Amino acid sequence: MGFISAISEYFWPRPQRKKHASTKQRATEPRLNSGPNYLADGGPINPRLRLSMSDPSPTIYGYPKKIPRSPSHLLTFTTRMPALISYVLGADWRSRCVATSSNNRSVKEWSYIVSPDDEVDEAEHCLRMRRCSAYLVQPGVHFSPQTECYNQKISRYIMGWPSDGSVLVYHLPSNNPTDKTIEEQFASLARYNAGLEEEPSIKIGRLMNELVKQNEMDGFCGVLGNWGAEHYKNISNCPEVKEFGLLNSDESNNFLSKVYLT
């Protein structure tokens, strides 16, 4: 696993496969299925869920607008960062959770939020998810070159969205051998061993430990700013906003077309 992949798994861990619900649980909870709109990891189908939580790291789902003559796609986002969860779902998200008991030994309680039947609301929700680097998934497909390429690109950044309408972008360092010559790799190793430069994995670990303590987005952005994130007061001037279509919900509705055209 590469460095960026390892950081992505820490910051945006992929959803874990759900275990089958008990008979009692199935009678009281939204049905999990393997129909045409199921999640590859065993996620929700009926009704569509916005949040599924059976451990401290909730999984958030988004349903981007389908493009003509193409399969359905899902956005999935599992994170340990309270500030990001509140940004995507709203500060009152816990009060909107429906909790049910479970007979599963490893899952004592399962909570969820159902997605509203509102296209405008869903587009805004998907925009917030994508601004936090949610993964794009094609249900039932183990590997898709287009979605994999998108996910790798979006996981190279940590983005913050303060209440003043600006954006901060922190570029994660690359540890890909192809990005450096052999000489540059040995030079970096010598600096690490001499204590002249901090290893990227240790540096990012310290950043993550600060970010996870933030409960609100403004505090999250303050940490990114202290760590040297680029700050764009006008988000339309931000290259990453342009590249990934993060300006508004209209772009959120059309971003799938962009994924498959690039």
mmCIF file of C-alpha atoms in Angstrom:
data_model
loop_
_atom_site.group_PDB
_atom_site.id
_atom_site.type_symbol
_atom_site.label_atom_id
_atom_site.label_comp_id
_atom_site.label_asym_id
_atom_site.label_seq_id
_atom_site.Cartn_x
_atom_site.Cartn_y
_atom_site.Cartn_z
ATOM 1 C CA MET A 1 0.000 0.000 0.000
ATOM 2 C CA GLY A 2 1.429 3.378 -1.023
ATOM 3 C CA PHE A 3 1.814 6.322 1.304
ATOM 4 C CA ILE A 4 -1.178 8.223 -0.068
ATOM 5 C CA SER A 5 -3.316 5.073 0.138
ATOM 6 C CA ALA A 6 -2.276 4.550 3.754
ATOM 7 C CA ILE A 7 -3.147 8.121 4.659
ATOM 8 C CA SER A 8 -6.450 7.807 2.814
ATOM 9 C CA GLU A 9 -7.345 4.702 4.819
ATOM 10 C CA TYR A 10 -6.643 6.631 8.039
ATOM 11 C CA PHE A 11 -8.449 9.786 7.044
ATOM 12 C CA TRP A 12 -11.189 8.291 4.879
ATOM 13 C CA PRO A 13 -11.267 4.583 5.815
ATOM 14 C CA ARG A 14 -13.246 2.532 3.328
ATOM 15 C CA PRO A 15 -16.591 1.212 4.626
ATOM 16 C CA GLN A 16 -16.390 -2.200 6.234
ATOM 17 C CA ARG A 17 -18.505 -5.071 4.975
ATOM 18 C CA LYS A 18 -21.727 -5.247 6.994
ATOM 19 C CA LYS A 19 -22.681 -8.471 8.732
ATOM 20 C CA HIS A 20 -26.127 -9.956 8.165
ATOM 21 C CA ALA A 21 -28.799 -8.602 10.489
ATOM 22 C CA SER A 22 -30.724 -10.857 12.844
ATOM 23 C CA THR A 23 -34.380 -11.728 12.188
ATOM 24 C CA LYS A 24 -35.506 -9.274 14.867
ATOM 25 C CA GLN A 25 -33.241 -6.565 13.470
ATOM 26 C CA ARG A 26 -34.521 -7.032 9.906
ATOM 27 C CA ALA A 27 -38.084 -6.501 11.121
ATOM 28 C CA THR A 28 -37.333 -3.034 12.513
ATOM 29 C CA GLU A 29 -34.624 -1.632 10.256
ATOM 30 C CA PRO A 30 -34.426 -0.534 6.623
ATOM 31 C CA ARG A 31 -33.969 -3.610 4.459
ATOM 32 C CA LEU A 32 -30.491 -4.474 3.194
ATOM 33 C CA ASN A 33 -30.570 -6.059 -0.215
ATOM 34 C CA SER A 34 -28.501 -7.051 -3.217
ATOM 35 C CA GLY A 35 -30.769 -5.547 -5.871
ATOM 36 C CA PRO A 36 -29.730 -3.217 -8.704
ATOM 37 C CA ASN A 37 -28.954 -0.296 -6.397
ATOM 38 C CA TYR A 38 -27.155 -2.157 -3.630
ATOM 39 C CA LEU A 39 -23.783 -1.105 -2.265
ATOM 40 C CA ALA A 40 -20.899 -3.399 -3.077
ATOM 41 C CA ASP A 41 -20.004 -3.520 0.648
ATOM 42 C CA GLY A 42 -23.515 -4.618 1.651
ATOM 43 C CA GLY A 43 -24.923 -1.126 2.171
ATOM 44 C CA PRO A 44 -28.472 0.188 2.067
ATOM 45 C CA ILE A 45 -31.073 -0.009 -0.664
ATOM 46 C CA ASN A 46 -34.585 0.533 0.713
ATOM 47 C CA PRO A 47 -35.004 3.161 1.906
ATOM 48 C CA ARG A 48 -31.927 5.041 0.742
ATOM 49 C CA LEU A 49 -29.790 5.869 3.747
ATOM 50 C CA ARG A 50 -27.791 9.033 4.258
ATOM 51 C CA LEU A 51 -25.997 7.673 7.318
ATOM 52 C CA SER A 52 -25.297 4.204 8.638
ATOM 53 C CA MET A 53 -23.463 3.917 11.937
ATOM 54 C CA SER A 54 -22.643 0.810 13.938
ATOM 55 C CA ASP A 55 -19.312 1.994 15.359
ATOM 56 C CA PRO A 56 -17.612 5.334 16.144
ATOM 57 C CA SER A 57 -16.858 5.899 12.431
ATOM 58 C CA PRO A 58 -20.151 6.490 10.612
ATOM 59 C CA THR A 59 -20.501 5.841 6.900
ATOM 60 C CA ILE A 60 -22.225 8.603 4.940
ATOM 61 C CA TYR A 61 -23.856 7.926 1.570
ATOM 62 C CA GLY A 62 -24.694 10.250 -1.298
ATOM 63 C CA TYR A 63 -26.581 9.579 -4.515
ATOM 64 C CA PRO A 64 -25.278 11.763 -7.359
ATOM 65 C CA LYS A 65 -27.520 12.513 -10.296
ATOM 66 C CA LYS A 66 -27.383 9.701 -12.847
ATOM 67 C CA ILE A 67 -26.061 10.560 -16.296
ATOM 68 C CA PRO A 68 -27.962 9.222 -19.358
ATOM 69 C CA ARG A 69 -27.183 5.657 -20.475
ATOM 70 C CA SER A 70 -24.842 5.020 -17.576
ATOM 71 C CA PRO A 71 -24.977 2.890 -14.400
ATOM 72 C CA SER A 72 -25.823 4.383 -11.025
ATOM 73 C CA HIS A 73 -23.039 5.621 -8.765
ATOM 74 C CA LEU A 74 -22.751 6.257 -5.044
ATOM 75 C CA LEU A 75 -20.602 8.487 -2.888
ATOM 76 C CA THR A 76 -19.347 6.878 0.320
ATOM 77 C CA PHE A 77 -17.549 8.635 3.120
ATOM 78 C CA THR A 78 -16.315 7.041 6.346
ATOM 79 C CA THR A 79 -14.292 9.288 8.627
ATOM 80 C CA ARG A 80 -13.169 9.729 12.216
ATOM 81 C CA MET A 81 -13.133 13.521 11.908
ATOM 82 C CA PRO A 82 -16.023 15.133 13.875
ATOM 83 C CA ALA A 83 -15.652 18.441 12.015
ATOM 84 C CA LEU A 84 -16.128 16.763 8.633
ATOM 85 C CA ILE A 85 -19.124 14.733 9.800
ATOM 86 C CA SER A 86 -20.822 17.888 11.105
ATOM 87 C CA TYR A 87 -19.983 19.775 7.907
ATOM 88 C CA VAL A 88 -21.555 17.108 5.698
ATOM 89 C CA LEU A 89 -24.579 16.176 7.830
ATOM 90 C CA GLY A 90 -25.129 19.329 9.892
ATOM 91 C CA ALA A 91 -24.312 20.029 13.531
ATOM 92 C CA ASP A 92 -27.579 18.377 14.667
ATOM 93 C CA TRP A 93 -26.929 15.059 12.915
ATOM 94 C CA ARG A 94 -26.925 12.987 16.101
ATOM 95 C CA SER A 95 -30.406 14.194 17.046
ATOM 96 C CA ARG A 96 -31.699 12.999 13.654
ATOM 97 C CA CYS A 97 -30.353 9.463 14.032
ATOM 98 C CA VAL A 98 -32.774 6.588 14.451
ATOM 99 C CA ALA A 99 -31.268 4.001 16.781
ATOM 100 C CA THR A 100 -32.158 0.308 16.840
ATOM 101 C CA SER A 101 -30.890 -2.563 18.952
ATOM 102 C CA SER A 102 -28.982 -5.490 17.523
ATOM 103 C CA ASN A 103 -28.422 -9.086 18.575
ATOM 104 C CA ASN A 104 -25.084 -9.125 16.775
ATOM 105 C CA ARG A 105 -22.285 -9.578 19.319
ATOM 106 C CA SER A 106 -20.002 -7.073 17.598
ATOM 107 C CA VAL A 107 -22.755 -4.522 16.864
ATOM 108 C CA LYS A 108 -24.788 -3.617 19.947
ATOM 109 C CA GLU A 109 -26.613 -0.698 18.343
ATOM 110 C CA TRP A 110 -27.124 0.449 14.772
ATOM 111 C CA SER A 111 -28.119 4.034 13.923
ATOM 112 C CA TYR A 112 -29.153 5.543 10.620
ATOM 113 C CA ILE A 113 -30.547 8.621 8.878
ATOM 114 C CA VAL A 114 -32.789 8.191 5.840
ATOM 115 C CA SER A 115 -32.131 10.381 2.784
ATOM 116 C CA PRO A 116 -34.961 12.836 2.065
ATOM 117 C CA ASP A 117 -36.767 12.518 -1.255
ATOM 118 C CA ASP A 118 -35.503 15.892 -2.445
ATOM 119 C CA GLU A 119 -33.219 16.261 -5.490
ATOM 120 C CA VAL A 120 -32.058 19.759 -4.519
ATOM 121 C CA ASP A 121 -31.177 18.656 -0.993
ATOM 122 C CA GLU A 122 -29.364 15.577 -2.335
ATOM 123 C CA ALA A 123 -27.299 17.679 -4.754
ATOM 124 C CA GLU A 124 -26.204 19.971 -1.893
ATOM 125 C CA HIS A 125 -25.413 16.924 0.255
ATOM 126 C CA CYS A 126 -23.304 15.347 -2.510
ATOM 127 C CA LEU A 127 -21.432 18.632 -2.956
ATOM 128 C CA ARG A 128 -20.496 18.700 0.736
ATOM 129 C CA MET A 129 -19.425 15.041 0.563
ATOM 130 C CA ARG A 130 -17.216 15.646 -2.472
ATOM 131 C CA ARG A 131 -15.682 18.690 -0.806
ATOM 132 C CA CYS A 132 -14.539 16.301 1.913
ATOM 133 C CA SER A 133 -13.051 13.835 -0.597
ATOM 134 C CA ALA A 134 -15.778 11.179 -0.533
ATOM 135 C CA TYR A 135 -15.076 8.061 -2.589
ATOM 136 C CA LEU A 136 -17.038 7.415 -5.775
ATOM 137 C CA VAL A 137 -18.391 3.851 -6.076
ATOM 138 C CA GLN A 138 -20.085 2.014 -8.924
ATOM 139 C CA PRO A 139 -22.304 -0.577 -7.184
ATOM 140 C CA GLY A 140 -21.647 -4.163 -8.116
ATOM 141 C CA VAL A 141 -18.383 -3.323 -9.918
ATOM 142 C CA HIS A 142 -15.185 -4.378 -8.167
ATOM 143 C CA PHE A 143 -12.962 -2.083 -10.220
ATOM 144 C CA SER A 144 -13.747 0.854 -12.479
ATOM 145 C CA PRO A 145 -10.820 2.770 -14.072
ATOM 146 C CA GLN A 146 -12.780 6.032 -14.047
ATOM 147 C CA THR A 147 -13.872 5.905 -10.405
ATOM 148 C CA GLU A 148 -10.477 4.610 -9.252
ATOM 149 C CA CYS A 149 -8.714 7.471 -11.033
ATOM 150 C CA TYR A 150 -11.097 10.002 -9.476
ATOM 151 C CA ASN A 151 -10.655 8.546 -5.986
ATOM 152 C CA GLN A 152 -6.863 8.607 -6.233
ATOM 153 C CA LYS A 153 -6.860 12.226 -7.353
ATOM 154 C CA ILE A 154 -9.284 13.514 -4.712
ATOM 155 C CA SER A 155 -7.436 11.739 -1.872
ATOM 156 C CA ARG A 156 -4.268 13.747 -2.507
ATOM 157 C CA TYR A 157 -5.735 16.753 -0.706
ATOM 158 C CA ILE A 158 -7.301 17.740 2.581
ATOM 159 C CA MET A 159 -9.713 20.598 2.033
ATOM 160 C CA GLY A 160 -11.301 22.915 4.575
ATOM 161 C CA TRP A 161 -14.398 25.058 4.065
ATOM 162 C CA PRO A 162 -14.592 27.872 6.659
ATOM 163 C CA SER A 163 -17.781 29.810 7.363
ATOM 164 C CA ASP A 164 -16.458 32.909 5.559
ATOM 165 C CA GLY A 165 -16.952 31.147 2.204
ATOM 166 C CA SER A 166 -13.276 30.606 1.415
ATOM 167 C CA VAL A 167 -11.403 27.316 1.019
ATOM 168 C CA LEU A 168 -8.119 25.881 2.294
ATOM 169 C CA VAL A 169 -6.217 23.143 0.455
ATOM 170 C CA TYR A 170 -3.499 21.045 2.077
ATOM 171 C CA HIS A 171 -1.477 18.962 -0.395
ATOM 172 C CA LEU A 172 -0.471 15.601 1.021
ATOM 173 C CA PRO A 173 3.174 14.731 0.267
ATOM 174 C CA SER A 174 3.774 11.941 -2.204
ATOM 175 C CA ASN A 175 5.872 8.923 -1.335
ATOM 176 C CA ASN A 176 5.528 7.421 -4.798
ATOM 177 C CA PRO A 177 8.979 6.262 -5.992
ATOM 178 C CA THR A 178 8.164 7.386 -9.535
ATOM 179 C CA ASP A 179 7.916 10.982 -8.296
ATOM 180 C CA LYS A 180 11.602 11.040 -7.304
ATOM 181 C CA THR A 181 14.852 9.875 -8.802
ATOM 182 C CA ILE A 182 16.949 7.266 -6.978
ATOM 183 C CA GLU A 183 19.346 10.039 -5.946
ATOM 184 C CA GLU A 184 16.487 12.146 -4.528
ATOM 185 C CA GLN A 185 15.123 9.162 -2.590
ATOM 186 C CA PHE A 186 18.503 8.454 -0.976
ATOM 187 C CA ALA A 187 18.973 12.168 -0.221
ATOM 188 C CA SER A 188 15.600 12.260 1.528
ATOM 189 C CA LEU A 189 16.451 9.129 3.512
ATOM 190 C CA ALA A 190 19.715 10.709 4.648
ATOM 191 C CA ARG A 191 17.876 13.838 5.839
ATOM 192 C CA TYR A 192 15.342 11.703 7.740
ATOM 193 C CA ASN A 193 18.087 9.662 9.428
ATOM 194 C CA ALA A 194 20.000 12.818 10.364
ATOM 195 C CA GLY A 195 16.917 14.390 11.873
ATOM 196 C CA LEU A 196 17.063 17.289 9.420
ATOM 197 C CA GLU A 197 13.669 16.525 7.944
ATOM 198 C CA GLU A 198 10.568 14.797 9.299
ATOM 199 C CA GLU A 199 9.326 11.693 7.521
ATOM 200 C CA PRO A 200 6.029 12.399 5.692
ATOM 201 C CA SER A 201 4.142 9.613 7.477
ATOM 202 C CA ILE A 202 5.108 10.991 10.907
ATOM 203 C CA LYS A 203 4.301 14.554 9.885
ATOM 204 C CA ILE A 204 0.877 13.647 8.523
ATOM 205 C CA GLY A 205 0.179 11.531 11.598
ATOM 206 C CA ARG A 206 0.721 14.593 13.790
ATOM 207 C CA LEU A 207 -1.590 16.635 11.547
ATOM 208 C CA MET A 208 -4.320 13.993 11.732
ATOM 209 C CA ASN A 209 -4.089 13.921 15.519
ATOM 210 C CA GLU A 210 -4.758 17.669 15.589
ATOM 211 C CA LEU A 211 -7.586 17.549 13.047
ATOM 212 C CA VAL A 212 -9.484 14.752 14.811
ATOM 213 C CA LYS A 213 -9.759 16.956 17.923
ATOM 214 C CA GLN A 214 -11.729 19.618 16.038
ATOM 215 C CA ASN A 215 -15.514 19.487 16.325
ATOM 216 C CA GLU A 216 -16.306 22.354 13.948
ATOM 217 C CA MET A 217 -15.137 23.195 10.443
ATOM 218 C CA ASP A 218 -13.680 26.608 11.371
ATOM 219 C CA GLY A 219 -11.388 24.953 13.929
ATOM 220 C CA PHE A 220 -10.492 22.289 11.377
ATOM 221 C CA CYS A 221 -9.551 25.022 8.907
ATOM 222 C CA GLY A 222 -7.500 26.808 11.550
ATOM 223 C CA VAL A 223 -5.361 23.700 11.952
ATOM 224 C CA LEU A 224 -4.907 23.378 8.185
ATOM 225 C CA GLY A 225 -3.885 27.039 8.021
ATOM 226 C CA ASN A 226 -1.307 26.557 10.752
ATOM 227 C CA TRP A 227 0.137 23.663 8.763
ATOM 228 C CA GLY A 228 0.607 25.749 5.643
ATOM 229 C CA ALA A 229 -2.523 24.978 3.623
ATOM 230 C CA GLU A 230 -3.130 27.243 0.643
ATOM 231 C CA HIS A 231 -5.961 29.709 1.320
ATOM 232 C CA TYR A 232 -8.275 30.972 -1.429
ATOM 233 C CA LYS A 233 -10.668 33.719 -0.353
ATOM 234 C CA ASN A 234 -12.516 33.339 -3.651
ATOM 235 C CA ILE A 235 -13.113 29.606 -4.108
ATOM 236 C CA SER A 236 -13.590 30.013 -7.867
ATOM 237 C CA ASN A 237 -9.848 30.820 -8.051
ATOM 238 C CA CYS A 238 -8.883 27.503 -6.446
ATOM 239 C CA PRO A 239 -7.477 25.002 -8.997
ATOM 240 C CA GLU A 240 -8.856 21.998 -7.082
ATOM 241 C CA VAL A 241 -12.344 23.534 -6.958
ATOM 242 C CA LYS A 242 -12.198 23.939 -10.734
ATOM 243 C CA GLU A 243 -10.756 20.479 -11.369
ATOM 244 C CA PHE A 244 -13.309 18.583 -9.287
ATOM 245 C CA GLY A 245 -16.333 20.830 -9.824
ATOM 246 C CA LEU A 246 -16.744 21.898 -6.177
ATOM 247 C CA LEU A 247 -18.123 25.391 -6.729
ATOM 248 C CA ASN A 248 -21.838 24.736 -6.263
ATOM 249 C CA SER A 249 -24.556 22.080 -6.356
ATOM 250 C CA ASP A 250 -25.100 22.548 -10.108
ATOM 251 C CA GLU A 251 -21.585 21.244 -10.631
ATOM 252 C CA SER A 252 -22.372 18.447 -8.182
ATOM 253 C CA ASN A 253 -25.212 17.337 -10.456
ATOM 254 C CA ASN A 254 -22.912 17.252 -13.485
ATOM 255 C CA PHE A 255 -19.670 15.948 -12.011
ATOM 256 C CA LEU A 256 -20.217 12.333 -13.134
ATOM 257 C CA SER A 257 -20.088 13.468 -16.736
ATOM 258 C CA LYS A 258 -16.767 15.134 -16.000
ATOM 259 C CA VAL A 259 -15.384 11.975 -14.340
ATOM 260 C CA TYR A 260 -16.057 9.945 -17.462
ATOM 261 C CA LEU A 261 -14.856 12.585 -19.909
ATOM 262 C CA THR A 262 -11.442 13.143 -18.284
#
